[in-house]
PDB file of C-alpha atoms in Angstrom:
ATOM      1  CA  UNK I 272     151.843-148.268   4.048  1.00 48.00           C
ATOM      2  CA  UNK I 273     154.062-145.627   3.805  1.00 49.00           C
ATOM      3  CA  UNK I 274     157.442-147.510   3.931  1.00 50.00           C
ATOM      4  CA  UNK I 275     155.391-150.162   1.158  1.00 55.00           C
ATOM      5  CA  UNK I 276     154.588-147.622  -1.658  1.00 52.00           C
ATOM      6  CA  UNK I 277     158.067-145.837  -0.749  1.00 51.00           C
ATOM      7  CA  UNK I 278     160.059-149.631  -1.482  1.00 52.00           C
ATOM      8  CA  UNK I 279     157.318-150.414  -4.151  1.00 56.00           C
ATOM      9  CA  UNK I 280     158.312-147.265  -6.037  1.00 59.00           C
ATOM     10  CA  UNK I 281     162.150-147.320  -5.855  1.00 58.00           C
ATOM     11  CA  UNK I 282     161.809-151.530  -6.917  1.00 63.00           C
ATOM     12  CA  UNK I 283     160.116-150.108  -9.972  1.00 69.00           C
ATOM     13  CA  UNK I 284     163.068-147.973 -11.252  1.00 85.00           C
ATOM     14  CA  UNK I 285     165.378-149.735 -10.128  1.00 86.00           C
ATOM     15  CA  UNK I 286     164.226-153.245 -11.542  1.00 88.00           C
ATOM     16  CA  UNK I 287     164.191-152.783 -15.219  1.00 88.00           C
ATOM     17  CA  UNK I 288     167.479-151.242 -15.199  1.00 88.00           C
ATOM     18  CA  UNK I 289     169.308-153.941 -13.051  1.00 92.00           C
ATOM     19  CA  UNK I 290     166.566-156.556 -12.701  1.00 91.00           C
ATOM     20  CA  UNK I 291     165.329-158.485 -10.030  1.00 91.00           C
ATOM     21  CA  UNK I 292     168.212-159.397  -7.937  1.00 92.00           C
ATOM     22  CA  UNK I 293     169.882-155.714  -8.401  1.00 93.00           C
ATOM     23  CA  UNK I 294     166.475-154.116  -7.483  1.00 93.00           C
ATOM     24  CA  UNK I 295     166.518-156.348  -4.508  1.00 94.00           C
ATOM     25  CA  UNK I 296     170.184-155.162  -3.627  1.00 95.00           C
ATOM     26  CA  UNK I 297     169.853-151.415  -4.232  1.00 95.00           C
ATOM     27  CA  UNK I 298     166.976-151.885  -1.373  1.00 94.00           C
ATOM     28  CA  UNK I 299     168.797-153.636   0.917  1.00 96.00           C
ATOM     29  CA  UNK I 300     171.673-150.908   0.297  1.00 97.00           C
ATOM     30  CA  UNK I 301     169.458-148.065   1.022  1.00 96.00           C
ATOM     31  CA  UNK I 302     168.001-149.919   4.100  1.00 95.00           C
ATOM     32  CA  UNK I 303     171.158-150.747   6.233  1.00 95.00           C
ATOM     33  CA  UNK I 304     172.824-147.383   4.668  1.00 96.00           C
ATOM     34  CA  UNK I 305     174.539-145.584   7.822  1.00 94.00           C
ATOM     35  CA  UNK I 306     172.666-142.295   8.044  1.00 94.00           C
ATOM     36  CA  UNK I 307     169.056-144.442   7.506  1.00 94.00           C
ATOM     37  CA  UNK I 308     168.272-144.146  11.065  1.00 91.00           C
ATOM     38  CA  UNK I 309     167.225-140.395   9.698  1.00 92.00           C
ATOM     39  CA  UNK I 310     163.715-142.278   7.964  1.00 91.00           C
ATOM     40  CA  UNK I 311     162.542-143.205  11.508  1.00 86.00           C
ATOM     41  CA  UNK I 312     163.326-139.780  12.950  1.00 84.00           C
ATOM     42  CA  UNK I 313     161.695-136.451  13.109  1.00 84.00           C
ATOM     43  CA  UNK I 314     163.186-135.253   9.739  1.00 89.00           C
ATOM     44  CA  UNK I 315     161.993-134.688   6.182  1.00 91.00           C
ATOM     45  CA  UNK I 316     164.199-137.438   4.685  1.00 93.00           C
ATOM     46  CA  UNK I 317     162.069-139.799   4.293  1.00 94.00           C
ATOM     47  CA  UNK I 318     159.000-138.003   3.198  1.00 94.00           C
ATOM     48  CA  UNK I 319     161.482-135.818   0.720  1.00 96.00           C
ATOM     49  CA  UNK I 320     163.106-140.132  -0.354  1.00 96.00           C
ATOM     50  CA  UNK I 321     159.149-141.008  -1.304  1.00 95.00           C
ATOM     51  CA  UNK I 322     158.473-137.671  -2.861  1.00 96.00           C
ATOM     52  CA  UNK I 323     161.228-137.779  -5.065  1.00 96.00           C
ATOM     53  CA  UNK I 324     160.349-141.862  -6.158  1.00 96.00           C
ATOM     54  CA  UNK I 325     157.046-140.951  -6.950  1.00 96.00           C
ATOM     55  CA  UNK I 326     158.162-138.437  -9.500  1.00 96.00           C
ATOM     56  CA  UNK I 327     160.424-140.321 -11.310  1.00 96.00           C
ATOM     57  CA  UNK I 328     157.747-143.200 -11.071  1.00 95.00           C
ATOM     58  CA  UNK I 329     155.060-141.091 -12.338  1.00 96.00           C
ATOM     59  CA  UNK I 330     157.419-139.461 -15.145  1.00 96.00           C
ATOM     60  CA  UNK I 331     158.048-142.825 -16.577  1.00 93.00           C
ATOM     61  CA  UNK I 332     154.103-143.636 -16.094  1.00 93.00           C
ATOM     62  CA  UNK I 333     153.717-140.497 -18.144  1.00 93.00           C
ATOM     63  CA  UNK I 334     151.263-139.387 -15.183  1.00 96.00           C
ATOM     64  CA  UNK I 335     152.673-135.966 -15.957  1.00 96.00           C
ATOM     65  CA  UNK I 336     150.618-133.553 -13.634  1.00 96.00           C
ATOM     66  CA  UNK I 337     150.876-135.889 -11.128  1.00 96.00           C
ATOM     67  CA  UNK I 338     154.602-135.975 -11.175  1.00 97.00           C
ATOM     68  CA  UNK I 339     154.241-132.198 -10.652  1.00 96.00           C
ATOM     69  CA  UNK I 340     152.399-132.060  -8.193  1.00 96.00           C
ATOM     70  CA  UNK I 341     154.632-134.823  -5.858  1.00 97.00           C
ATOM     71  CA  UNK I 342     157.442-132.261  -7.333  1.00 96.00           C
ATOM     72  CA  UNK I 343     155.808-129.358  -5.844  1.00 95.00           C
ATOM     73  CA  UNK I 344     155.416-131.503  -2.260  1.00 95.00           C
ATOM     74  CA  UNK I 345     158.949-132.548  -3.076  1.00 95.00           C
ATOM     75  CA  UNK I 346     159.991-128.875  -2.782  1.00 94.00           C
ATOM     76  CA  UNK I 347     158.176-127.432   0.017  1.00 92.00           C
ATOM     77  CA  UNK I 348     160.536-130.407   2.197  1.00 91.00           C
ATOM     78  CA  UNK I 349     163.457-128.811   1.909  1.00 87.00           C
ATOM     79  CA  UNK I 350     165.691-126.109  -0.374  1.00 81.00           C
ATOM     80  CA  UNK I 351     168.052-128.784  -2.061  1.00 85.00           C
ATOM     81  CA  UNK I 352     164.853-130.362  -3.533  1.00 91.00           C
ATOM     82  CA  UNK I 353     165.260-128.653  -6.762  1.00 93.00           C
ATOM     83  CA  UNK I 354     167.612-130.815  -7.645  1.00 95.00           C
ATOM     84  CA  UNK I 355     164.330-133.202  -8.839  1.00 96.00           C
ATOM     85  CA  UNK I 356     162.967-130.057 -11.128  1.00 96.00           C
ATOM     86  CA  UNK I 357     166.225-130.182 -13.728  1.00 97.00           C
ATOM     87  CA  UNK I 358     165.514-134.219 -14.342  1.00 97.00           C
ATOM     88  CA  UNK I 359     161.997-134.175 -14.502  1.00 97.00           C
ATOM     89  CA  UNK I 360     162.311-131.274 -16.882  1.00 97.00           C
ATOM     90  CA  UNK I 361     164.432-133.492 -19.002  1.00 97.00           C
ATOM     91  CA  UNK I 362     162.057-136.886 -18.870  1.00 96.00           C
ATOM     92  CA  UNK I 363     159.191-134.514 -20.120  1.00 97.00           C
ATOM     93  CA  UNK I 364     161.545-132.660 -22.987  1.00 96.00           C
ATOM     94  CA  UNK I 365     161.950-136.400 -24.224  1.00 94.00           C
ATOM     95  CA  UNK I 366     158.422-137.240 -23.973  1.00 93.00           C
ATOM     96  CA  UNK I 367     155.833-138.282 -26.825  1.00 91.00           C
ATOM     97  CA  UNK I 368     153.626-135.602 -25.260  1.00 91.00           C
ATOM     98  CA  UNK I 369     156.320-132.572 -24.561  1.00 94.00           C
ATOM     99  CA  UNK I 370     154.575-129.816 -24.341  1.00 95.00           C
ATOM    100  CA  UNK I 371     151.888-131.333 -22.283  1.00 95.00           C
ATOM    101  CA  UNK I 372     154.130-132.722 -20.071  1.00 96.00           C
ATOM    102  CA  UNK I 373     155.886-129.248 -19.570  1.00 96.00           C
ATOM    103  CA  UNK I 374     153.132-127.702 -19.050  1.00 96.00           C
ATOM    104  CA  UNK I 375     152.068-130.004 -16.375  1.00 96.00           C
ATOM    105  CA  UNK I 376     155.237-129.810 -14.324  1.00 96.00           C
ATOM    106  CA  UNK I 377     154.510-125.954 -13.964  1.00 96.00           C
ATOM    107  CA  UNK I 378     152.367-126.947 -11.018  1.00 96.00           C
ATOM    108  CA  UNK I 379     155.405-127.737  -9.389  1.00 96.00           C
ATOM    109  CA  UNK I 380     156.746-123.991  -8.730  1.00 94.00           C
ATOM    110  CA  UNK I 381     153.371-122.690  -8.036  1.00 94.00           C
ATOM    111  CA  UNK I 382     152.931-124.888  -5.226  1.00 93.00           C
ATOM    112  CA  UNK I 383     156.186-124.011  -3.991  1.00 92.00           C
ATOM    113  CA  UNK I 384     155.290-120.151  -3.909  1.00 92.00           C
ATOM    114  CA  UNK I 385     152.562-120.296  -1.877  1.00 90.00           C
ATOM    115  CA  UNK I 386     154.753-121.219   1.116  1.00 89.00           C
ATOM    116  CA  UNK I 387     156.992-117.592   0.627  1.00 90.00           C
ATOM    117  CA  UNK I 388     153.469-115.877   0.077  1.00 91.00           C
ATOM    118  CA  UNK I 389     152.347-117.927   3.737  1.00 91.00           C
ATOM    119  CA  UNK I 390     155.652-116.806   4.916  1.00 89.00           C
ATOM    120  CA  UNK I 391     154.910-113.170   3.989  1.00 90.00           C
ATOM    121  CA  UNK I 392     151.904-112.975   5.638  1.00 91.00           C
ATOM    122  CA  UNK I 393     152.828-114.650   8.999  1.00 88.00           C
ATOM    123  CA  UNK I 394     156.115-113.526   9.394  1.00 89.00           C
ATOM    124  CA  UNK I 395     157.126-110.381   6.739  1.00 88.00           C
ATOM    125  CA  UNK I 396     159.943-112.991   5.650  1.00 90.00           C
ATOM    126  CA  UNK I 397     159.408-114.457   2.392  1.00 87.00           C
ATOM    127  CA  UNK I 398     162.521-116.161   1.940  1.00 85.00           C
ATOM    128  CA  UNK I 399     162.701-117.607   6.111  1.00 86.00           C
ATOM    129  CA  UNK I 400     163.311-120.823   5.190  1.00 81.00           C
ATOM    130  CA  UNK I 401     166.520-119.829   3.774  1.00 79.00           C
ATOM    131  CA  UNK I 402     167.456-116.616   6.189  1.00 80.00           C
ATOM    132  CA  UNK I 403     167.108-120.134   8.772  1.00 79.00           C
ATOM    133  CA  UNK I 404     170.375-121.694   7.420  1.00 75.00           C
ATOM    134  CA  UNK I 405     172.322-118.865   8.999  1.00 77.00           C
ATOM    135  CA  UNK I 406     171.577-120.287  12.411  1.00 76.00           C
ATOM    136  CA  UNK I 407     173.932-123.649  11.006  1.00 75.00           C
ATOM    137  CA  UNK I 408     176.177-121.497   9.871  1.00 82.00           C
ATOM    138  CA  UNK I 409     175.623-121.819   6.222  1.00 85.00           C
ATOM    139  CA  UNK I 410     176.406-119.201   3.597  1.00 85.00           C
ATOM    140  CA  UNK I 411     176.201-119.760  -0.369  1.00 87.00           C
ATOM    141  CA  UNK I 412     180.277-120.391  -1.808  1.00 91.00           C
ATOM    142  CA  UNK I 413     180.938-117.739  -4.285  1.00 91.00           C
ATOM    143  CA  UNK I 414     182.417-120.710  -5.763  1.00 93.00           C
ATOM    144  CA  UNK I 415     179.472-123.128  -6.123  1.00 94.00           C
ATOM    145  CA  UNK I 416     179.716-126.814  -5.428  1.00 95.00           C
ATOM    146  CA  UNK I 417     183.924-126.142  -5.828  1.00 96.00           C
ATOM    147  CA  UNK I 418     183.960-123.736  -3.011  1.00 95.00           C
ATOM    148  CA  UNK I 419     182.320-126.798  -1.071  1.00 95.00           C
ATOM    149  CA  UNK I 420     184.210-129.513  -1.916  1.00 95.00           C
ATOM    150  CA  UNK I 421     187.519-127.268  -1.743  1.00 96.00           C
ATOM    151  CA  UNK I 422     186.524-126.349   1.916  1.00 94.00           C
ATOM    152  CA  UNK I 423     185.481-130.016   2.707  1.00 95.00           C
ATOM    153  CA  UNK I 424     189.092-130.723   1.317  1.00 95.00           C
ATOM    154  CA  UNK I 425     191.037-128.354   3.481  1.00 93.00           C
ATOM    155  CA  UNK I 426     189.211-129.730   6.519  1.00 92.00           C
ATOM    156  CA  UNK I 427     189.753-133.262   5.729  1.00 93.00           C
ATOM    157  CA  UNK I 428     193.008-132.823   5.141  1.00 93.00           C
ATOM    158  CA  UNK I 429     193.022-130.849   9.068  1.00 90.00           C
ATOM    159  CA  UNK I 430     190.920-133.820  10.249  1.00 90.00           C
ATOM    160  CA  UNK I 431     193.779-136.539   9.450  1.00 92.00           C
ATOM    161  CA  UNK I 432     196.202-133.703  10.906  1.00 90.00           C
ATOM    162  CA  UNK I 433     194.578-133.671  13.971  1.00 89.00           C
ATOM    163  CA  UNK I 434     193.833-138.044  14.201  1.00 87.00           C
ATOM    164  CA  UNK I 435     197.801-138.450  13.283  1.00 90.00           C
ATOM    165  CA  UNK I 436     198.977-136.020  16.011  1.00 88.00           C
ATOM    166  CA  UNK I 437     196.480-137.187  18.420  1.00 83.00           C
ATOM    167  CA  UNK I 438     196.468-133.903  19.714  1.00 80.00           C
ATOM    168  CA  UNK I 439     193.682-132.579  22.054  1.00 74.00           C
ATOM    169  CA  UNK I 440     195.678-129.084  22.430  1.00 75.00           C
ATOM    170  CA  UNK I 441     196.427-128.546  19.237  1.00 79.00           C
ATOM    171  CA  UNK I 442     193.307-127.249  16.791  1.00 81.00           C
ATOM    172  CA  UNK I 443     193.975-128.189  12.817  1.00 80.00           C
ATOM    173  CA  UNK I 444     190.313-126.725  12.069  1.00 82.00           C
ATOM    174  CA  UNK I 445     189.230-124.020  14.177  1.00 72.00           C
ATOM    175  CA  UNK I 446     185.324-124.138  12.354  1.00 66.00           C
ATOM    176  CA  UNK I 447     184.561-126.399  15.098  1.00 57.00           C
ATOM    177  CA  UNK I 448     186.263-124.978  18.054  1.00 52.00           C
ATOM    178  CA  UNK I 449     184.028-126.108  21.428  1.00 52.00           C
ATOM    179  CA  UNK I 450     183.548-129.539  20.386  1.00 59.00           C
ATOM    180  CA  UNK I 451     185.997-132.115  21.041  1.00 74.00           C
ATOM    181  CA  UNK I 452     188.822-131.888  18.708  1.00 81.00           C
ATOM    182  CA  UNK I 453     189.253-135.612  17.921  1.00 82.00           C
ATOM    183  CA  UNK I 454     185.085-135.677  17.374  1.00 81.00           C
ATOM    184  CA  UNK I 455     185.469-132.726  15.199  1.00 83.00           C
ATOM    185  CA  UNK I 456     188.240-134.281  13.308  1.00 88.00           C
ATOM    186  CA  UNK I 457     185.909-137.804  12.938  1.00 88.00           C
ATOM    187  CA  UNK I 458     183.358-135.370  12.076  1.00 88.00           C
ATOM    188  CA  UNK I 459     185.226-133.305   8.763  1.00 91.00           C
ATOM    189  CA  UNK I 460     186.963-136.908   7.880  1.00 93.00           C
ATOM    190  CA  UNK I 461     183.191-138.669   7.518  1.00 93.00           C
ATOM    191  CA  UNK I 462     181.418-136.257   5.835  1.00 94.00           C
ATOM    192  CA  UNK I 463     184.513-135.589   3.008  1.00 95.00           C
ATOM    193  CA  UNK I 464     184.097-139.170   2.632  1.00 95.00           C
ATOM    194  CA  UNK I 465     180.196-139.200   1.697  1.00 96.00           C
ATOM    195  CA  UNK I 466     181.156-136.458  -0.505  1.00 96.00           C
ATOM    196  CA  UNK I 467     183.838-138.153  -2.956  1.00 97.00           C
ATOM    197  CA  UNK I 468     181.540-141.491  -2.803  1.00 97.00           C
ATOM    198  CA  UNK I 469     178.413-140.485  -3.549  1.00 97.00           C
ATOM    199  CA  UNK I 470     179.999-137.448  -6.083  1.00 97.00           C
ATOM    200  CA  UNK I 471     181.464-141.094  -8.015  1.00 97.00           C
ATOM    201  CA  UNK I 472     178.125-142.889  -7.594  1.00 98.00           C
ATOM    202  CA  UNK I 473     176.430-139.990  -8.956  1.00 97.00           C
ATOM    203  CA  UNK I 474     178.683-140.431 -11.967  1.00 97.00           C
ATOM    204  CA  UNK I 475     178.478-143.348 -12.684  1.00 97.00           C
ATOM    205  CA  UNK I 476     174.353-143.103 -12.273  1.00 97.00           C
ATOM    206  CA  UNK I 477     174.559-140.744 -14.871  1.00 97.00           C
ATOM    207  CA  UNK I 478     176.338-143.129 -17.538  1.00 96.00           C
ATOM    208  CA  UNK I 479     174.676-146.031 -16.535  1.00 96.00           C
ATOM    209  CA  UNK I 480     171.044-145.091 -16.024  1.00 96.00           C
ATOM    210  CA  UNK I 481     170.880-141.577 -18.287  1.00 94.00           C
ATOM    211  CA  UNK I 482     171.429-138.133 -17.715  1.00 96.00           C
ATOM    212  CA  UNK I 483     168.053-138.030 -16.096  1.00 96.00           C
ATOM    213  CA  UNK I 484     168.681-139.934 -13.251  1.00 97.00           C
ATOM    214  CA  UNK I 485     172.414-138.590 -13.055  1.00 97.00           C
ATOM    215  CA  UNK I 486     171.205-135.177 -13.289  1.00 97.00           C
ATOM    216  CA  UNK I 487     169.269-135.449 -10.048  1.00 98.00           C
ATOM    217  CA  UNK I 488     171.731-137.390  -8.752  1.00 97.00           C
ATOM    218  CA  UNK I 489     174.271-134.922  -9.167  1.00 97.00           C
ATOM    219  CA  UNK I 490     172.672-131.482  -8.303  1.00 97.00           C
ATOM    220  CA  UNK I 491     171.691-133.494  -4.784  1.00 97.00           C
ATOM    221  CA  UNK I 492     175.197-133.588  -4.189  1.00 97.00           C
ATOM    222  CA  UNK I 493     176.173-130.368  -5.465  1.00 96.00           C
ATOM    223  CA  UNK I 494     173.487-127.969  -3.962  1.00 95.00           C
ATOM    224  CA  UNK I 495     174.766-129.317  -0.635  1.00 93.00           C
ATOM    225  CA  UNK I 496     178.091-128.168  -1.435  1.00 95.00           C
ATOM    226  CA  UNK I 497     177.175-125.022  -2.842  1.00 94.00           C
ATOM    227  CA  UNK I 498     176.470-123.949   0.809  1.00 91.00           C
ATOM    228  CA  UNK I 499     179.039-125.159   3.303  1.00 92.00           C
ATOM    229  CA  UNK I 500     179.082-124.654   6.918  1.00 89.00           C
ATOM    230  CA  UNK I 501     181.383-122.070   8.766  1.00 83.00           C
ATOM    231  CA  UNK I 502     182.045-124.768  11.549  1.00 81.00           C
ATOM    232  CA  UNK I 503     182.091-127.786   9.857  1.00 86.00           C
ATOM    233  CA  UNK I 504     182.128-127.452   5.463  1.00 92.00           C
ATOM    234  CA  UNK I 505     179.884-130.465   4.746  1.00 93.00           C
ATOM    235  CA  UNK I 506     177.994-130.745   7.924  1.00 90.00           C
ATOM    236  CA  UNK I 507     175.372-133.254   7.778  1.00 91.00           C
ATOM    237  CA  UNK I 508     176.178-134.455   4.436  1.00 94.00           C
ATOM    238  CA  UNK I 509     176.112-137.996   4.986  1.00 94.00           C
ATOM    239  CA  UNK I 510     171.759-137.485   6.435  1.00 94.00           C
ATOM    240  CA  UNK I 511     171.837-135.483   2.668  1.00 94.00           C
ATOM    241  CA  UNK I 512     173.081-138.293   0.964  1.00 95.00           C
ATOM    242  CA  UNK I 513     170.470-141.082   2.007  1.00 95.00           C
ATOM    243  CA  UNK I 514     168.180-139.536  -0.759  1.00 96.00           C
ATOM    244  CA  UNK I 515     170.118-139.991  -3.599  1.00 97.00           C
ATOM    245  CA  UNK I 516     168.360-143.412  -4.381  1.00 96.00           C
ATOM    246  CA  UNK I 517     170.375-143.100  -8.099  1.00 97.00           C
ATOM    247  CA  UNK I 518     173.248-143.559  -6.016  1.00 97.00           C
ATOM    248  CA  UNK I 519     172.194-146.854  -4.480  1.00 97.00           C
ATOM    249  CA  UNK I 520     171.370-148.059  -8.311  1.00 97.00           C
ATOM    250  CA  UNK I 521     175.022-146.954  -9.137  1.00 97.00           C
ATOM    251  CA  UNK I 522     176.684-148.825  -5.928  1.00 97.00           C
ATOM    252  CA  UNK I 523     174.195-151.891  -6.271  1.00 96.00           C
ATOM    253  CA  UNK I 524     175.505-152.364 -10.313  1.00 96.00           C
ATOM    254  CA  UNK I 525     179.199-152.225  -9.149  1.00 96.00           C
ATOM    255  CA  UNK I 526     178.312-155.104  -7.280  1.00 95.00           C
ATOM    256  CA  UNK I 527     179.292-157.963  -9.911  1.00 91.00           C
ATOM    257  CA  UNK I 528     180.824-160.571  -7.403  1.00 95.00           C
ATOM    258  CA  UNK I 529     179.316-161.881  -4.139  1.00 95.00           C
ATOM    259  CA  UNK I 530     182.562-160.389  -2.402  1.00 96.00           C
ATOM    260  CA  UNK I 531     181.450-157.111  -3.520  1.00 95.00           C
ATOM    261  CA  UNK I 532     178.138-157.316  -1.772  1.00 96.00           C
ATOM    262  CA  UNK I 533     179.197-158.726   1.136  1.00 96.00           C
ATOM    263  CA  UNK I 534     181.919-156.075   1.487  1.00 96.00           C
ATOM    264  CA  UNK I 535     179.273-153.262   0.939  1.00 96.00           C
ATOM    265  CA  UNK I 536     176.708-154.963   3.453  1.00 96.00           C
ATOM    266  CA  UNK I 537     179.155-155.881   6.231  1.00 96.00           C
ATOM    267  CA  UNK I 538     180.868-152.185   6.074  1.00 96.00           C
ATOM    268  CA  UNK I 539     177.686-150.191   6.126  1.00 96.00           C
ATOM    269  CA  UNK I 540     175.583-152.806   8.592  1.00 95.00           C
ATOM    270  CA  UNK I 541     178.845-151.801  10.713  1.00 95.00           C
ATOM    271  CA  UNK I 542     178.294-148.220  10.711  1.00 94.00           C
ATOM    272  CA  UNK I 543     174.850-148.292  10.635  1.00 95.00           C
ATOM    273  CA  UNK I 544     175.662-149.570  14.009  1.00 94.00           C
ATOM    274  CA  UNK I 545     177.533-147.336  15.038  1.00 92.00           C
ATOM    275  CA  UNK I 546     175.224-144.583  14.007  1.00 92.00           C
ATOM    276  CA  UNK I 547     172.920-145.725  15.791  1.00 92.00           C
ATOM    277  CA  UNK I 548     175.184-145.953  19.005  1.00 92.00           C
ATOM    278  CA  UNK I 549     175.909-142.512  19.072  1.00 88.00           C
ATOM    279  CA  UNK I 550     172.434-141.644  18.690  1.00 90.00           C
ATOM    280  CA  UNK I 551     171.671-143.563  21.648  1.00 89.00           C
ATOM    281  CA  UNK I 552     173.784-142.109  23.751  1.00 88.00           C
ATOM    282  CA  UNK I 553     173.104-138.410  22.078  1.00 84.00           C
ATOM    283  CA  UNK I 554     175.789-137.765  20.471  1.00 81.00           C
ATOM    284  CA  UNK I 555     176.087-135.850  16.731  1.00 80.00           C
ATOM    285  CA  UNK I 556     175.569-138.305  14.255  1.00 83.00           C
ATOM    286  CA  UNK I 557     175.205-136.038  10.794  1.00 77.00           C
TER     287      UNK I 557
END
């Protein structure tokens, strides 16, 4: 039932901006996407992927305190959920009933506080949940998303250094010294890749389906950036990036030709694959 509402609820935004057939295809995109083995694991992805569905969904319903409360679920998942608060703010500033609609999305940060105020009480930490990121490695970029990207940049550009040379002595990026070097190459290479791809797709969300849905879109990439990783910049951006269900809209209305789908199918059915190898066999997927 779960999996139902969750594909029930992205068909319904996605259908009557691209209709039938490219509601159909932003599905199938988002089902065979590389990192989607993440849904069927013991991570918040998917319940964060339904959370965020149903308040778009219930925005456009104009079920306005209900879309706060699934925003105020949608934040207790993880830290880069705020990224739903900005659009959602925006549906209900364009709203017939605005200041109703405001109103009712202030349930949304008041259900989020009560998990600091549990944390207060149970541990004398009220901000643990983000004193936790230190233990990836994470620290906020002076720089914002730019500091990021930059650093996701520099260690691309170390990772294609390091799969040129071939060498195994030789360390381009020293962020993820005690891994293997070629891995840890793969590794910077893959998730730079997400980065620019879904940073375009959240573009062109944002001219073809509104600012709402770009807004979102956008901030979901750029929180993530906003706090790279000592070891590697963008670790696990690619997992991050199977929640950006504007992005799937955006790739699945580039898809004009039949070559275009296939390409996009065949290509990410591939690494889905693979993902799913390495998993297997435990290795570090995203």
């Amino acid at each position: 039932p779960h999996e139902n509402s969750r594909r029930r609820s992205g068909d319904r935004l996605a259908r009557p901006r691209l209709g039938v057939d490219g509601a159909a295809l932003t599905v199938l995109y988002l089902a065979i996407f590389p990192m989607t083995l993440f849904l069927q694991a013991v991570y918040n992805e998917s319940l964060f992927l339904f959370l965020a569905l149903a308040c778009f969904a219930l925005a456009e319903r104009g079920a306005w305190l209900s879309a706060g409360y699934a925003a105020g679920l949608a934040l207790l998942t993880r830290p880069t959920a705020f990224a739903v608060l900005p659009a959602l703010v925006l549906l209900a500033w364009r709203s017939r009933q605005r200041w109703r609609a405001l109103a009712s999305l202030c349930i949304a940060p008041v259900l989020f506080a009560l998990y600091p105020i549990w944390l207060n009480w149970k541990t004398h930490d009220t901000f643990a949940f983000i004193h936790a990121e230190k233990a990836w490695h994470r620290h906020l970029s002076h720089a914002g998303p730019l500091g990021g990207l930059w650093q996701g940049l520099r260690s691309g550009w170390a990772g294609i250094e390091q799969v040129a040379t071939g060498s195994t002595t030789h360390v381009y990026w020293s962020g993820g010294i005690g891994s293997d070097t070629l891995h840890g190459a793969m590794l910077n290479l893959e998730d730079l890749g997400f980065a620019l791809v879904f940073l375009a797709l959240a573009i062109v969300a944002w001219r073809r389906f509104g600012a709402a849905y770009g807004l979102f879109a956008v901030l979901a990439v750029a929180l993530p950036l906003s706090t790279p990783s000592s070891r590697w910049p963008l670790e696990s951006f690619p997992r991050f990036c199977v929640v950006i269900f504007p992005a799937f809209m955006a790739l699945a209305s580039l898809s004009t030709t039949a070559v275009r789908q296939r390409l996009v199918i065949a290509t990410s059915a591939l690494f889905l694959g693979i993902a799913v190898f390495q998993w297997s066999v435990q290795q570090w997927v995203s």
